[in-house]
Amino acid sequence: GGTVFFSLPLPLSSVGSIIERRLDTVRSVCHIAQKRLIACFQGQHGTDPDKRHKKLPLTALAQNMQEGSVQLSDETLLGKMLDTCGDAENKLAMELSQHEVQIEREVLDPLYLLTETEIPNIQKQRKQLSKLVLDWDSARGRYNQAHKTSGTNFQVHPSKIESLKEEMDEAGNKVEQCKDQLAADMYNFVSKEGEYARCFVMLLEAQADYHRKALAVIEKVLPEIQAHQDKWTEKPAFGTPLEEHLKRSGREIAVPIEACVMMLLETGMREEGLFRIAAGASKLKKLKAALDCSTSQLDEFYSDPHAVAGALKSYLRELPEPLMTYSLYEEWTQAANIQDQDKKLQELWRICNRLPKHYHANFRYLIKFLAKLAQNSDVNKMTPSNVAIVLGPNLLWAKNEGSLAEMAAATSVHVVAVIEPIIQHADWFFPGDQDFNVSGAFVAIPAVNSNHLSHTGNEYDSGTLERKRPVSMTVMEGDLLKKESPLLRAGLLRSDLFPPVLLQPEEGSKVMYWYLLPVILYAW
């Protein structure tokens, strides 16, 4: 037999070498991604959905909320909120546990198979090839050595050489087979890269699906929880838009206005300097807080009319839009500059009737009360002019105000010129009696002992305002009656056709007006 030379097995091609290097990189990258993804889990990795659900922080939060709702009872807003939110959080926890199980099945398991089975198998195949190459190289060396010495050493049996040749051939065949298998596995790996990349597409799809389901849970519960919120009437009144407060409370007159007026009718109508003298800060703060939560426990405040008056002023001032509205501000100020008193009254009457419904009702209510307060000006020193000075700036102000001094200088004169005649002629501007207990929620209380009180008895006896036409109206009606006017006999006199003549204020009112001008800073 002739000598047979076998070529050494060549290393993998350059393409194969690139693939081999990528194997290590892919395995490392996917292994790290797998670990980081598991770290994102809130449940215990590898458990079934039920067990995972029980261990989720969201589940603990849901249980805590529902236990809290039981303790608070579902009669309270907070109790209802906790119960509804607890149920929603529990559903979110269930969606999360199912999502994590899906991630394990569709993403982590394939990545684990890639990094722990498929790539290691290829790498083992590469190591096996290296071992087979060494075995084949050793067999080839033995064969060559025997073949070389056979020419000089006749003791070497030909069968021995043949045996070594067969051994070498077999080792070479194993190398070729292993090389083919390794190449096939590597090319197969390359062809399946799209499948491996698909894992990350499925990750995002699973996350999108989870977030859609979680959003559906939240969107379903939001209207319910918002309904609880909207139905709950115990919300702050101070600083809340008038229409919102009235809608929420189902009232015609704002709670702070009616409550303060009813308390002042009981104990404050003869109190000197009402609305001018400052109240104690702590008592005022307490009363505002009580009115904010619509509490009926107001008995203790009846004995401090200055605190009640201060709370009423604060409420009016803290309205986002003044009671006399921003939209009519220019018209009010222009009317204040009208010199002809009859035209001025007629213009003020027209503007009053342009107030929005809820603002008009509350403005009428307040003016009727202030007119009643001014009836006792001989005792409380609060003439229409004085009331307008201290309370007017809380009823009307410009939308864009400057400094306090600018505000007082620019607004006070206009406001006083508007509010004073409206209080003086309250029954002409707002005909008819006013039932101050509009809501029916207030009852008269027995007279209380107070250092503030300068009288005894109940100021609010009949529950209605005594109507008192201005003198100018009385004079005008007298003239009309002499003419036996059928309009007056029928009670159909129209204020827009017969405006009253505004009488000049008494000298004492003028003096008190200038005396109280500094008080305008307190009124704000």
Short mmCIF file of C-alpha atoms in Angstrom, two decimals:
data_model
loop_
_atom_site.label_atom_id
_atom_site.label_comp_id
_atom_site.label_asym_id
_atom_site.label_seq_id
_atom_site.Cartn_x
_atom_site.Cartn_y
_atom_site.Cartn_z
CA GLY A 1 0.00 0.00 0.00
CA GLY A 2 1.07 3.45 -0.93
CA THR A 3 1.45 6.20 1.60
CA VAL A 4 -1.76 8.23 2.17
CA PHE A 5 -1.41 11.83 3.40
CA PHE A 6 -4.28 13.44 5.15
CA SER A 7 -4.42 17.19 5.38
CA LEU A 8 -4.74 18.66 8.81
CA PRO A 9 -8.24 19.85 9.54
CA LEU A 10 -8.33 23.55 8.82
CA PRO A 11 -9.68 25.87 11.46
CA LEU A 12 -13.17 27.11 10.98
CA SER A 13 -13.62 29.52 8.15
CA SER A 14 -13.49 33.23 8.81
CA VAL A 15 -17.32 33.29 8.80
CA GLY A 16 -17.36 30.49 11.31
CA SER A 17 -14.88 32.34 13.49
CA ILE A 18 -17.10 35.43 13.46
CA ILE A 19 -20.10 33.32 14.38
CA GLU A 20 -18.15 31.65 17.14
CA ARG A 21 -17.18 35.02 18.62
CA ARG A 22 -20.75 36.19 18.40
CA LEU A 23 -21.92 33.18 20.35
CA ASP A 24 -20.12 34.39 23.43
CA THR A 25 -21.38 37.95 22.97
CA VAL A 26 -24.99 36.90 22.37
CA ARG A 27 -24.98 34.62 25.36
CA SER A 28 -23.57 37.33 27.62
CA VAL A 29 -26.00 40.02 26.41
CA CYS A 30 -29.07 37.80 26.63
CA HIS A 31 -28.04 36.49 30.04
CA ILE A 32 -27.75 40.04 31.44
CA ALA A 33 -31.08 41.03 29.85
CA GLN A 34 -32.68 38.00 31.42
CA LYS A 35 -31.35 38.91 34.89
CA ARG A 36 -32.44 42.54 34.60
CA LEU A 37 -35.88 41.54 33.44
CA ILE A 38 -36.32 39.19 36.38
CA ALA A 39 -35.25 42.05 38.67
CA CYS A 40 -38.21 44.07 37.34
CA PHE A 41 -40.66 41.49 38.61
CA GLN A 42 -42.68 42.35 41.69
CA GLY A 43 -43.78 38.76 42.20
CA GLN A 44 -41.71 35.72 42.99
CA HIS A 45 -40.06 34.36 39.86
CA GLY A 46 -41.13 30.87 38.88
CA THR A 47 -44.36 30.66 40.91
CA ASP A 48 -47.89 30.20 39.59
CA PRO A 49 -50.19 33.23 39.17
CA ASP A 50 -52.16 32.72 42.41
CA LYS A 51 -49.08 32.46 44.63
CA ARG A 52 -47.44 35.32 42.79
CA HIS A 53 -50.57 37.46 43.22
CA LYS A 54 -50.59 36.97 46.99
CA LYS A 55 -47.00 38.15 47.30
CA LEU A 56 -47.33 41.30 45.21
CA PRO A 57 -46.97 44.70 46.96
CA LEU A 58 -50.10 45.84 45.10
CA THR A 59 -52.05 43.03 46.73
CA ALA A 60 -50.86 44.13 50.16
CA LEU A 61 -51.87 47.71 49.32
CA ALA A 62 -55.32 46.56 48.17
CA GLN A 63 -55.85 44.57 51.37
CA ASN A 64 -54.77 47.52 53.49
CA MET A 65 -57.18 49.84 51.67
CA GLN A 66 -60.12 47.48 52.03
CA GLU A 67 -59.38 46.90 55.72
CA GLY A 68 -59.24 50.66 56.18
CA SER A 69 -62.58 51.11 54.44
CA VAL A 70 -64.16 48.67 56.89
CA GLN A 71 -62.76 50.61 59.83
CA LEU A 72 -63.98 53.94 58.44
CA SER A 73 -67.30 52.50 57.16
CA ASP A 74 -68.58 53.09 53.66
CA GLU A 75 -70.77 55.94 54.90
CA THR A 76 -67.77 58.24 54.81
CA LEU A 77 -66.21 59.54 51.62
CA LEU A 78 -62.78 58.26 52.62
CA GLY A 79 -64.26 54.84 53.39
CA LYS A 80 -65.93 54.66 49.99
CA MET A 81 -62.76 55.80 48.25
CA LEU A 82 -60.61 53.22 50.02
CA ASP A 83 -63.02 50.41 49.23
CA THR A 84 -63.28 51.33 45.54
CA CYS A 85 -59.54 51.94 45.17
CA GLY A 86 -58.73 48.74 47.06
CA ASP A 87 -60.84 46.71 44.66
CA ALA A 88 -59.16 48.40 41.69
CA GLU A 89 -55.67 47.82 43.10
CA ASN A 90 -56.50 44.15 43.62
CA LYS A 91 -57.53 43.83 39.97
CA LEU A 92 -54.36 45.59 38.91
CA ALA A 93 -52.35 43.14 41.01
CA MET A 94 -54.05 40.22 39.27
CA GLU A 95 -53.28 41.71 35.87
CA LEU A 96 -49.67 42.20 36.94
CA SER A 97 -49.25 38.62 38.13
CA GLN A 98 -50.67 37.30 34.85
CA HIS A 99 -48.41 39.68 32.94
CA GLU A 100 -45.30 38.45 34.73
CA VAL A 101 -46.23 34.82 34.08
CA GLN A 102 -46.68 35.70 30.40
CA ILE A 103 -43.25 37.37 30.33
CA GLU A 104 -41.70 34.25 31.83
CA ARG A 105 -43.37 31.99 29.28
CA GLU A 106 -42.87 34.05 26.14
CA VAL A 107 -39.61 35.88 26.84
CA LEU A 108 -37.59 34.48 29.71
CA ASP A 109 -38.02 30.79 28.86
CA PRO A 110 -36.80 31.20 25.24
CA LEU A 111 -33.91 33.37 26.41
CA TYR A 112 -33.02 30.80 29.05
CA LEU A 113 -33.10 28.05 26.42
CA LEU A 114 -30.81 30.12 24.20
CA THR A 115 -28.27 31.05 26.87
CA GLU A 116 -28.27 27.83 28.87
CA THR A 117 -28.88 25.13 26.23
CA GLU A 118 -28.52 26.11 22.60
CA ILE A 119 -25.39 28.26 22.74
CA PRO A 120 -23.67 25.97 25.32
CA ASN A 121 -24.39 22.98 23.05
CA ILE A 122 -22.68 24.73 20.16
CA GLN A 123 -19.76 25.63 22.37
CA LYS A 124 -19.54 22.02 23.58
CA GLN A 125 -19.55 20.92 19.94
CA ARG A 126 -16.62 23.26 19.30
CA LYS A 127 -14.70 21.79 22.24
CA GLN A 128 -15.51 18.30 21.01
CA LEU A 129 -14.09 19.20 17.61
CA SER A 130 -10.88 20.38 19.22
CA LYS A 131 -10.61 17.08 21.11
CA LEU A 132 -11.28 15.03 17.96
CA VAL A 133 -8.67 17.00 16.08
CA LEU A 134 -6.13 16.13 18.78
CA ASP A 135 -7.16 12.46 18.65
CA TRP A 136 -6.89 12.42 14.88
CA ASP A 137 -3.53 14.17 15.01
CA SER A 138 -2.25 11.56 17.49
CA ALA A 139 -3.49 8.65 15.31
CA ARG A 140 -1.90 10.22 12.27
CA GLY A 141 1.40 10.56 14.12
CA ARG A 142 1.41 6.92 15.14
CA TYR A 143 0.60 5.82 11.64
CA ASN A 144 3.33 7.95 10.05
CA GLN A 145 5.86 6.73 12.55
CA ALA A 146 5.02 3.07 11.85
CA HIS A 147 5.04 3.67 8.11
CA LYS A 148 8.42 5.37 8.30
CA THR A 149 10.10 2.58 10.25
CA SER A 150 8.57 -0.23 8.21
CA GLY A 151 11.18 0.25 5.50
CA THR A 152 14.12 -0.37 7.87
CA ASN A 153 12.52 -2.56 10.47
CA PHE A 154 11.16 -5.67 8.88
CA GLN A 155 9.81 -6.78 12.20
CA VAL A 156 6.89 -4.30 11.89
CA HIS A 157 4.01 -6.40 10.69
CA PRO A 158 2.03 -5.03 7.76
CA SER A 159 -1.20 -5.71 9.63
CA LYS A 160 -0.08 -3.35 12.37
CA ILE A 161 0.40 -0.57 9.88
CA GLU A 162 -3.00 -1.27 8.38
CA SER A 163 -4.58 -1.13 11.80
CA LEU A 164 -3.00 2.24 12.52
CA LYS A 165 -4.19 3.49 9.16
CA GLU A 166 -7.77 2.47 9.93
CA GLU A 167 -7.53 4.15 13.29
CA MET A 168 -6.28 7.33 11.66
CA ASP A 169 -9.01 7.25 9.01
CA GLU A 170 -11.70 6.76 11.64
CA ALA A 171 -10.39 9.68 13.67
CA GLY A 172 -10.35 11.82 10.53
CA ASN A 173 -13.94 10.88 9.73
CA LYS A 174 -15.02 11.86 13.22
CA VAL A 175 -13.33 15.22 12.80
CA GLU A 176 -15.12 15.84 9.51
CA GLN A 177 -18.47 14.80 10.94
CA CYS A 178 -17.98 17.05 13.95
CA LYS A 179 -16.93 19.93 11.74
CA ASP A 180 -20.02 19.48 9.60
CA GLN A 181 -22.25 19.30 12.66
CA LEU A 182 -20.65 22.39 14.19
CA ALA A 183 -20.98 24.33 10.96
CA ALA A 184 -24.62 23.28 10.67
CA ASP A 185 -25.33 24.36 14.27
CA MET A 186 -23.63 27.70 13.73
CA TYR A 187 -25.47 28.45 10.53
CA ASN A 188 -28.67 27.33 12.19
CA PHE A 189 -27.98 29.78 15.00
CA VAL A 190 -27.53 32.57 12.49
CA SER A 191 -30.75 31.67 10.72
CA LYS A 192 -32.68 31.64 14.02
CA GLU A 193 -31.50 35.08 15.15
CA GLY A 194 -34.85 36.48 14.04
CA GLU A 195 -36.59 34.10 16.43
CA TYR A 196 -34.35 35.18 19.28
CA ALA A 197 -34.96 38.85 18.48
CA ARG A 198 -38.68 38.09 18.46
CA CYS A 199 -38.45 37.58 22.21
CA PHE A 200 -37.97 41.30 22.70
CA VAL A 201 -40.85 42.12 20.38
CA MET A 202 -43.03 39.83 22.47
CA LEU A 203 -41.77 41.59 25.60
CA LEU A 204 -43.06 44.93 24.37
CA GLU A 205 -46.29 43.39 23.10
CA ALA A 206 -46.87 41.77 26.49
CA GLN A 207 -46.16 45.05 28.25
CA ALA A 208 -48.51 46.91 25.93
CA ASP A 209 -51.22 44.32 26.56
CA TYR A 210 -50.72 44.58 30.31
CA HIS A 211 -50.87 48.36 30.31
CA ARG A 212 -54.02 48.32 28.16
CA LYS A 213 -55.70 45.96 30.61
CA ALA A 214 -54.48 47.98 33.59
CA LEU A 215 -55.73 51.18 31.96
CA ALA A 216 -59.11 49.54 31.32
CA VAL A 217 -59.37 48.71 35.04
CA ILE A 218 -58.53 52.29 36.00
CA GLU A 219 -60.83 53.87 33.40
CA LYS A 220 -63.68 51.70 34.58
CA VAL A 221 -63.27 52.68 38.22
CA LEU A 222 -62.51 56.38 37.68
CA PRO A 223 -66.13 57.42 36.89
CA GLU A 224 -67.32 55.54 39.96
CA ILE A 225 -64.78 57.13 42.26
CA GLN A 226 -65.37 60.55 40.70
CA ALA A 227 -69.09 60.11 41.31
CA HIS A 228 -68.39 59.50 45.00
CA GLN A 229 -66.31 62.66 45.02
CA ASP A 230 -68.93 64.76 43.24
CA LYS A 231 -71.77 63.54 45.45
CA TRP A 232 -69.90 64.43 48.60
CA THR A 233 -71.08 67.87 49.67
CA GLU A 234 -68.66 68.38 52.55
CA LYS A 235 -66.13 70.46 50.67
CA PRO A 236 -64.58 73.81 51.59
CA ALA A 237 -66.76 76.80 50.82
CA PHE A 238 -64.10 79.47 51.27
CA GLY A 239 -62.20 80.06 48.05
CA THR A 240 -64.62 77.94 46.00
CA PRO A 241 -66.48 79.54 43.06
CA LEU A 242 -69.99 80.53 44.14
CA GLU A 243 -71.82 78.51 41.48
CA GLU A 244 -69.78 75.39 42.23
CA HIS A 245 -70.49 75.67 45.95
CA LEU A 246 -74.22 76.21 45.40
CA LYS A 247 -74.47 73.30 42.96
CA ARG A 248 -72.59 70.96 45.28
CA SER A 249 -74.53 71.93 48.40
CA GLY A 250 -77.90 72.18 46.66
CA ARG A 251 -78.49 75.63 48.16
CA GLU A 252 -79.72 78.94 46.87
CA ILE A 253 -77.66 81.00 49.30
CA ALA A 254 -74.03 80.19 50.10
CA VAL A 255 -73.60 78.45 53.46
CA PRO A 256 -71.20 81.05 54.95
CA ILE A 257 -73.45 83.93 53.90
CA GLU A 258 -76.65 82.43 55.29
CA ALA A 259 -75.02 81.09 58.46
CA CYS A 260 -73.29 84.38 59.28
CA VAL A 261 -76.39 86.45 58.52
CA MET A 262 -78.57 84.22 60.71
CA MET A 263 -76.11 84.46 63.60
CA LEU A 264 -75.82 88.23 63.25
CA LEU A 265 -79.59 88.62 63.13
CA GLU A 266 -79.69 86.86 66.48
CA THR A 267 -76.96 88.69 68.36
CA GLY A 268 -75.21 91.30 66.23
CA MET A 269 -77.68 93.81 64.87
CA ARG A 270 -77.09 96.32 67.66
CA GLU A 271 -73.35 95.65 67.99
CA GLU A 272 -71.40 98.87 67.59
CA GLY A 273 -68.83 98.85 64.79
CA LEU A 274 -69.97 95.56 63.27
CA PHE A 275 -67.81 94.69 60.23
CA ARG A 276 -65.38 97.45 61.31
CA ILE A 277 -63.91 96.05 64.53
CA ALA A 278 -61.51 93.19 63.93
CA ALA A 279 -62.23 89.80 65.48
CA GLY A 280 -59.82 87.55 67.35
CA ALA A 281 -57.67 85.70 64.83
CA SER A 282 -58.01 82.27 66.46
CA LYS A 283 -61.79 82.52 66.82
CA LEU A 284 -62.12 83.73 63.23
CA LYS A 285 -59.97 80.86 61.96
CA LYS A 286 -62.04 78.36 63.93
CA LEU A 287 -65.33 79.76 62.63
CA LYS A 288 -64.12 79.70 59.02
CA ALA A 289 -63.06 76.08 59.44
CA ALA A 290 -66.46 75.20 60.93
CA LEU A 291 -68.27 76.88 58.04
CA ASP A 292 -65.96 75.17 55.55
CA CYS A 293 -67.16 71.75 56.67
CA SER A 294 -70.82 72.89 56.93
CA THR A 295 -70.95 71.98 60.59
CA SER A 296 -74.12 72.71 62.50
CA GLN A 297 -72.16 73.25 65.72
CA LEU A 298 -72.11 77.04 65.56
CA ASP A 299 -73.69 77.89 68.91
CA GLU A 300 -70.44 79.07 70.48
CA PHE A 301 -69.99 81.74 67.81
CA TYR A 302 -73.30 83.52 68.45
CA SER A 303 -71.65 85.32 71.36
CA ASP A 304 -68.93 86.83 69.14
CA PRO A 305 -70.64 88.82 66.37
CA HIS A 306 -67.37 90.45 65.32
CA ALA A 307 -65.91 87.01 64.53
CA VAL A 308 -69.06 86.20 62.55
CA ALA A 309 -68.85 89.48 60.65
CA GLY A 310 -65.17 88.85 59.99
CA ALA A 311 -65.93 85.39 58.62
CA LEU A 312 -68.57 86.83 56.28
CA LYS A 313 -66.13 89.43 54.99
CA SER A 314 -63.45 86.77 54.52
CA TYR A 315 -65.81 84.55 52.55
CA LEU A 316 -66.80 87.38 50.24
CA ARG A 317 -63.20 88.45 49.74
CA GLU A 318 -61.94 84.90 49.09
CA LEU A 319 -64.45 84.23 46.32
CA PRO A 320 -62.52 83.62 43.08
CA GLU A 321 -64.90 86.09 41.46
CA PRO A 322 -66.47 88.92 43.49
CA LEU A 323 -70.17 88.76 44.23
CA MET A 324 -70.75 91.72 41.93
CA THR A 325 -68.71 89.91 39.19
CA TYR A 326 -65.72 90.88 37.10
CA SER A 327 -67.79 91.09 33.93
CA LEU A 328 -69.82 94.01 35.30
CA TYR A 329 -66.93 95.81 37.00
CA GLU A 330 -66.60 98.51 34.35
CA GLU A 331 -70.35 99.12 34.34
CA TRP A 332 -70.44 99.44 38.14
CA THR A 333 -67.57 101.95 38.16
CA GLN A 334 -69.07 103.96 35.31
CA ALA A 335 -72.40 104.10 37.14
CA ALA A 336 -70.60 105.33 40.27
CA ASN A 337 -69.41 108.39 38.33
CA ILE A 338 -72.89 109.44 37.19
CA GLN A 339 -73.66 112.80 38.81
CA ASP A 340 -77.42 112.83 38.29
CA GLN A 341 -78.73 110.78 41.20
CA ASP A 342 -81.90 109.58 39.48
CA LYS A 343 -79.96 108.39 36.42
CA LYS A 344 -77.38 106.83 38.68
CA LEU A 345 -79.99 104.82 40.58
CA GLN A 346 -81.64 103.75 37.35
CA GLU A 347 -78.29 102.56 35.94
CA LEU A 348 -77.45 100.69 39.15
CA TRP A 349 -80.87 99.03 39.04
CA ARG A 350 -80.22 97.96 35.44
CA ILE A 351 -76.80 96.51 36.31
CA CYS A 352 -78.22 94.68 39.34
CA ASN A 353 -80.64 92.90 37.09
CA ARG A 354 -77.81 91.86 34.79
CA LEU A 355 -76.12 89.86 37.52
CA PRO A 356 -76.11 86.08 36.88
CA LYS A 357 -78.93 84.26 38.65
CA HIS A 358 -76.95 82.83 41.58
CA TYR A 359 -74.95 86.02 42.08
CA HIS A 360 -78.14 88.10 41.98
CA ALA A 361 -79.86 85.92 44.60
CA ASN A 362 -76.92 86.09 47.01
CA PHE A 363 -76.36 89.81 46.40
CA ARG A 364 -80.04 90.51 47.08
CA TYR A 365 -79.90 88.42 50.25
CA LEU A 366 -76.84 90.28 51.51
CA ILE A 367 -78.13 93.76 50.64
CA LYS A 368 -81.43 93.05 52.39
CA PHE A 369 -79.50 92.09 55.50
CA LEU A 370 -77.21 95.13 55.32
CA ALA A 371 -80.23 97.39 54.93
CA LYS A 372 -81.73 95.85 58.06
CA LEU A 373 -78.41 96.34 59.83
CA ALA A 374 -78.34 100.01 58.82
CA GLN A 375 -81.80 100.50 60.35
CA ASN A 376 -80.07 100.23 63.73
CA SER A 377 -77.34 102.73 62.85
CA ASP A 378 -78.29 104.95 65.79
CA VAL A 379 -77.03 102.12 68.02
CA ASN A 380 -74.46 100.22 65.95
CA LYS A 381 -73.11 103.32 64.14
CA MET A 382 -73.19 101.41 60.86
CA THR A 383 -74.97 103.73 58.44
CA PRO A 384 -75.32 102.71 54.78
CA SER A 385 -72.23 104.80 54.07
CA ASN A 386 -70.18 103.16 56.81
CA VAL A 387 -71.32 99.68 55.79
CA ALA A 388 -70.36 100.45 52.20
CA ILE A 389 -66.91 101.63 53.29
CA VAL A 390 -65.98 98.53 55.29
CA LEU A 391 -67.83 95.86 53.30
CA GLY A 392 -67.93 97.24 49.76
CA PRO A 393 -64.33 96.34 48.84
CA ASN A 394 -65.19 92.72 49.59
CA LEU A 395 -68.04 92.80 47.07
CA LEU A 396 -66.32 94.32 44.04
CA TRP A 397 -62.72 94.60 42.91
CA ALA A 398 -60.81 94.75 39.65
CA LYS A 399 -59.60 91.51 38.11
CA ASN A 400 -56.02 92.76 37.87
CA GLU A 401 -55.24 94.58 41.09
CA GLY A 402 -52.10 96.50 41.92
CA SER A 403 -50.75 97.17 45.38
CA LEU A 404 -53.01 97.38 48.42
CA ALA A 405 -52.74 101.17 48.49
CA GLU A 406 -53.56 101.46 44.77
CA MET A 407 -56.44 99.08 45.21
CA ALA A 408 -57.87 101.03 48.12
CA ALA A 409 -57.51 104.37 46.36
CA ALA A 410 -58.86 103.27 42.99
CA THR A 411 -61.66 100.99 44.10
CA SER A 412 -62.99 102.19 47.45
CA VAL A 413 -64.57 105.42 46.23
CA HIS A 414 -66.32 103.65 43.36
CA VAL A 415 -67.49 100.79 45.53
CA VAL A 416 -68.87 103.07 48.24
CA ALA A 417 -70.65 105.15 45.60
CA VAL A 418 -72.29 101.95 44.32
CA ILE A 419 -73.04 100.04 47.53
CA GLU A 420 -74.30 102.95 49.64
CA PRO A 421 -77.30 103.87 47.45
CA ILE A 422 -78.18 100.21 46.93
CA ILE A 423 -78.34 99.70 50.71
CA GLN A 424 -80.27 102.96 51.16
CA HIS A 425 -82.88 101.89 48.62
CA ALA A 426 -82.70 98.13 49.14
CA ASP A 427 -86.47 97.64 48.89
CA TRP A 428 -86.61 99.51 45.61
CA PHE A 429 -83.71 97.56 44.10
CA PHE A 430 -85.02 94.28 45.48
CA PRO A 431 -88.78 94.47 46.12
CA GLY A 432 -90.43 92.01 48.46
CA ASP A 433 -89.63 90.61 51.86
CA GLN A 434 -86.59 88.42 52.39
CA ASP A 435 -86.79 85.21 54.37
CA PHE A 436 -83.28 84.97 55.72
CA ASN A 437 -83.68 81.36 56.84
CA VAL A 438 -83.78 80.23 53.22
CA SER A 439 -82.53 76.71 53.85
CA GLY A 440 -84.65 76.21 56.96
CA ALA A 441 -81.56 74.86 58.68
CA PHE A 442 -81.37 77.54 61.36
CA VAL A 443 -83.50 77.93 64.46
CA ALA A 444 -83.54 80.73 66.97
CA ILE A 445 -81.51 80.14 70.10
CA PRO A 446 -82.14 81.59 73.57
CA ALA A 447 -80.48 84.90 74.36
CA VAL A 448 -76.86 84.40 75.40
CA ASN A 449 -74.73 86.36 77.80
CA SER A 450 -71.91 88.12 76.00
CA ASN A 451 -69.61 91.01 76.61
CA HIS A 452 -70.28 91.97 73.00
CA LEU A 453 -74.03 92.30 73.41
CA SER A 454 -75.51 95.69 74.18
CA HIS A 455 -79.11 94.45 74.27
CA THR A 456 -81.25 91.52 75.19
CA GLY A 457 -83.84 89.71 73.23
CA ASN A 458 -84.05 88.33 69.75
CA GLU A 459 -83.35 90.65 66.84
CA TYR A 460 -84.78 88.16 64.35
CA ASP A 461 -88.42 87.85 65.39
CA SER A 462 -90.52 87.55 62.29
CA GLY A 463 -88.07 85.82 59.99
CA THR A 464 -88.66 88.46 57.29
CA LEU A 465 -87.14 91.83 56.54
CA GLU A 466 -89.28 94.87 57.31
CA ARG A 467 -89.73 96.66 54.01
CA LYS A 468 -89.02 100.35 54.15
CA ARG A 469 -89.16 102.47 51.02
CA PRO A 470 -86.75 105.39 50.72
CA VAL A 471 -88.18 108.81 51.53
CA SER A 472 -87.84 109.87 47.93
CA MET A 473 -90.11 107.01 46.89
CA THR A 474 -92.65 107.98 49.53
CA VAL A 475 -92.71 111.56 48.28
CA MET A 476 -93.05 110.43 44.69
CA GLU A 477 -95.86 108.04 45.55
CA GLY A 478 -97.62 110.84 47.44
CA ASP A 479 -97.63 112.95 44.31
CA LEU A 480 -98.91 110.08 42.24
CA LEU A 481 -101.64 109.27 44.74
CA LYS A 482 -102.90 112.82 44.50
CA LYS A 483 -103.41 112.08 40.83
CA GLU A 484 -105.18 108.83 41.84
CA SER A 485 -102.82 106.79 39.76
CA PRO A 486 -104.37 103.39 38.91
CA LEU A 487 -100.86 101.94 38.65
CA LEU A 488 -100.18 102.60 42.30
CA ARG A 489 -103.57 101.36 43.42
CA ALA A 490 -102.92 98.17 41.51
CA GLY A 491 -99.39 97.87 42.91
CA LEU A 492 -97.89 97.87 39.43
CA LEU A 493 -95.49 100.81 39.67
CA ARG A 494 -92.38 99.96 37.61
CA SER A 495 -89.03 101.03 38.98
CA ASP A 496 -87.59 101.40 35.50
CA LEU A 497 -90.27 104.00 34.67
CA PHE A 498 -90.24 105.88 37.97
CA PRO A 499 -86.73 106.01 39.43
CA PRO A 500 -86.54 107.50 42.94
CA VAL A 501 -84.78 110.73 43.69
CA LEU A 502 -81.74 110.10 45.89
CA LEU A 503 -81.75 112.39 48.93
CA GLN A 504 -78.53 113.98 50.05
CA PRO A 505 -76.89 112.02 52.90
CA GLU A 506 -77.02 113.54 56.35
CA GLU A 507 -74.05 115.58 57.48
CA GLY A 508 -73.29 112.97 60.14
CA SER A 509 -72.95 110.33 57.44
CA LYS A 510 -70.46 112.50 55.60
CA VAL A 511 -68.33 112.94 58.69
CA MET A 512 -68.43 109.21 59.45
CA TYR A 513 -67.50 108.44 55.81
CA TRP A 514 -64.25 110.35 56.06
CA TYR A 515 -63.64 109.09 59.56
CA LEU A 516 -63.83 105.46 58.42
CA LEU A 517 -61.85 105.77 55.22
CA PRO A 518 -58.67 104.36 56.86
CA VAL A 519 -60.70 101.29 57.75
CA ILE A 520 -60.74 100.39 54.06
CA LEU A 521 -57.38 98.67 54.50
CA TYR A 522 -58.87 96.40 57.13
CA ALA A 523 -61.89 95.73 54.94
CA TRP A 524 -59.61 94.24 52.34
#
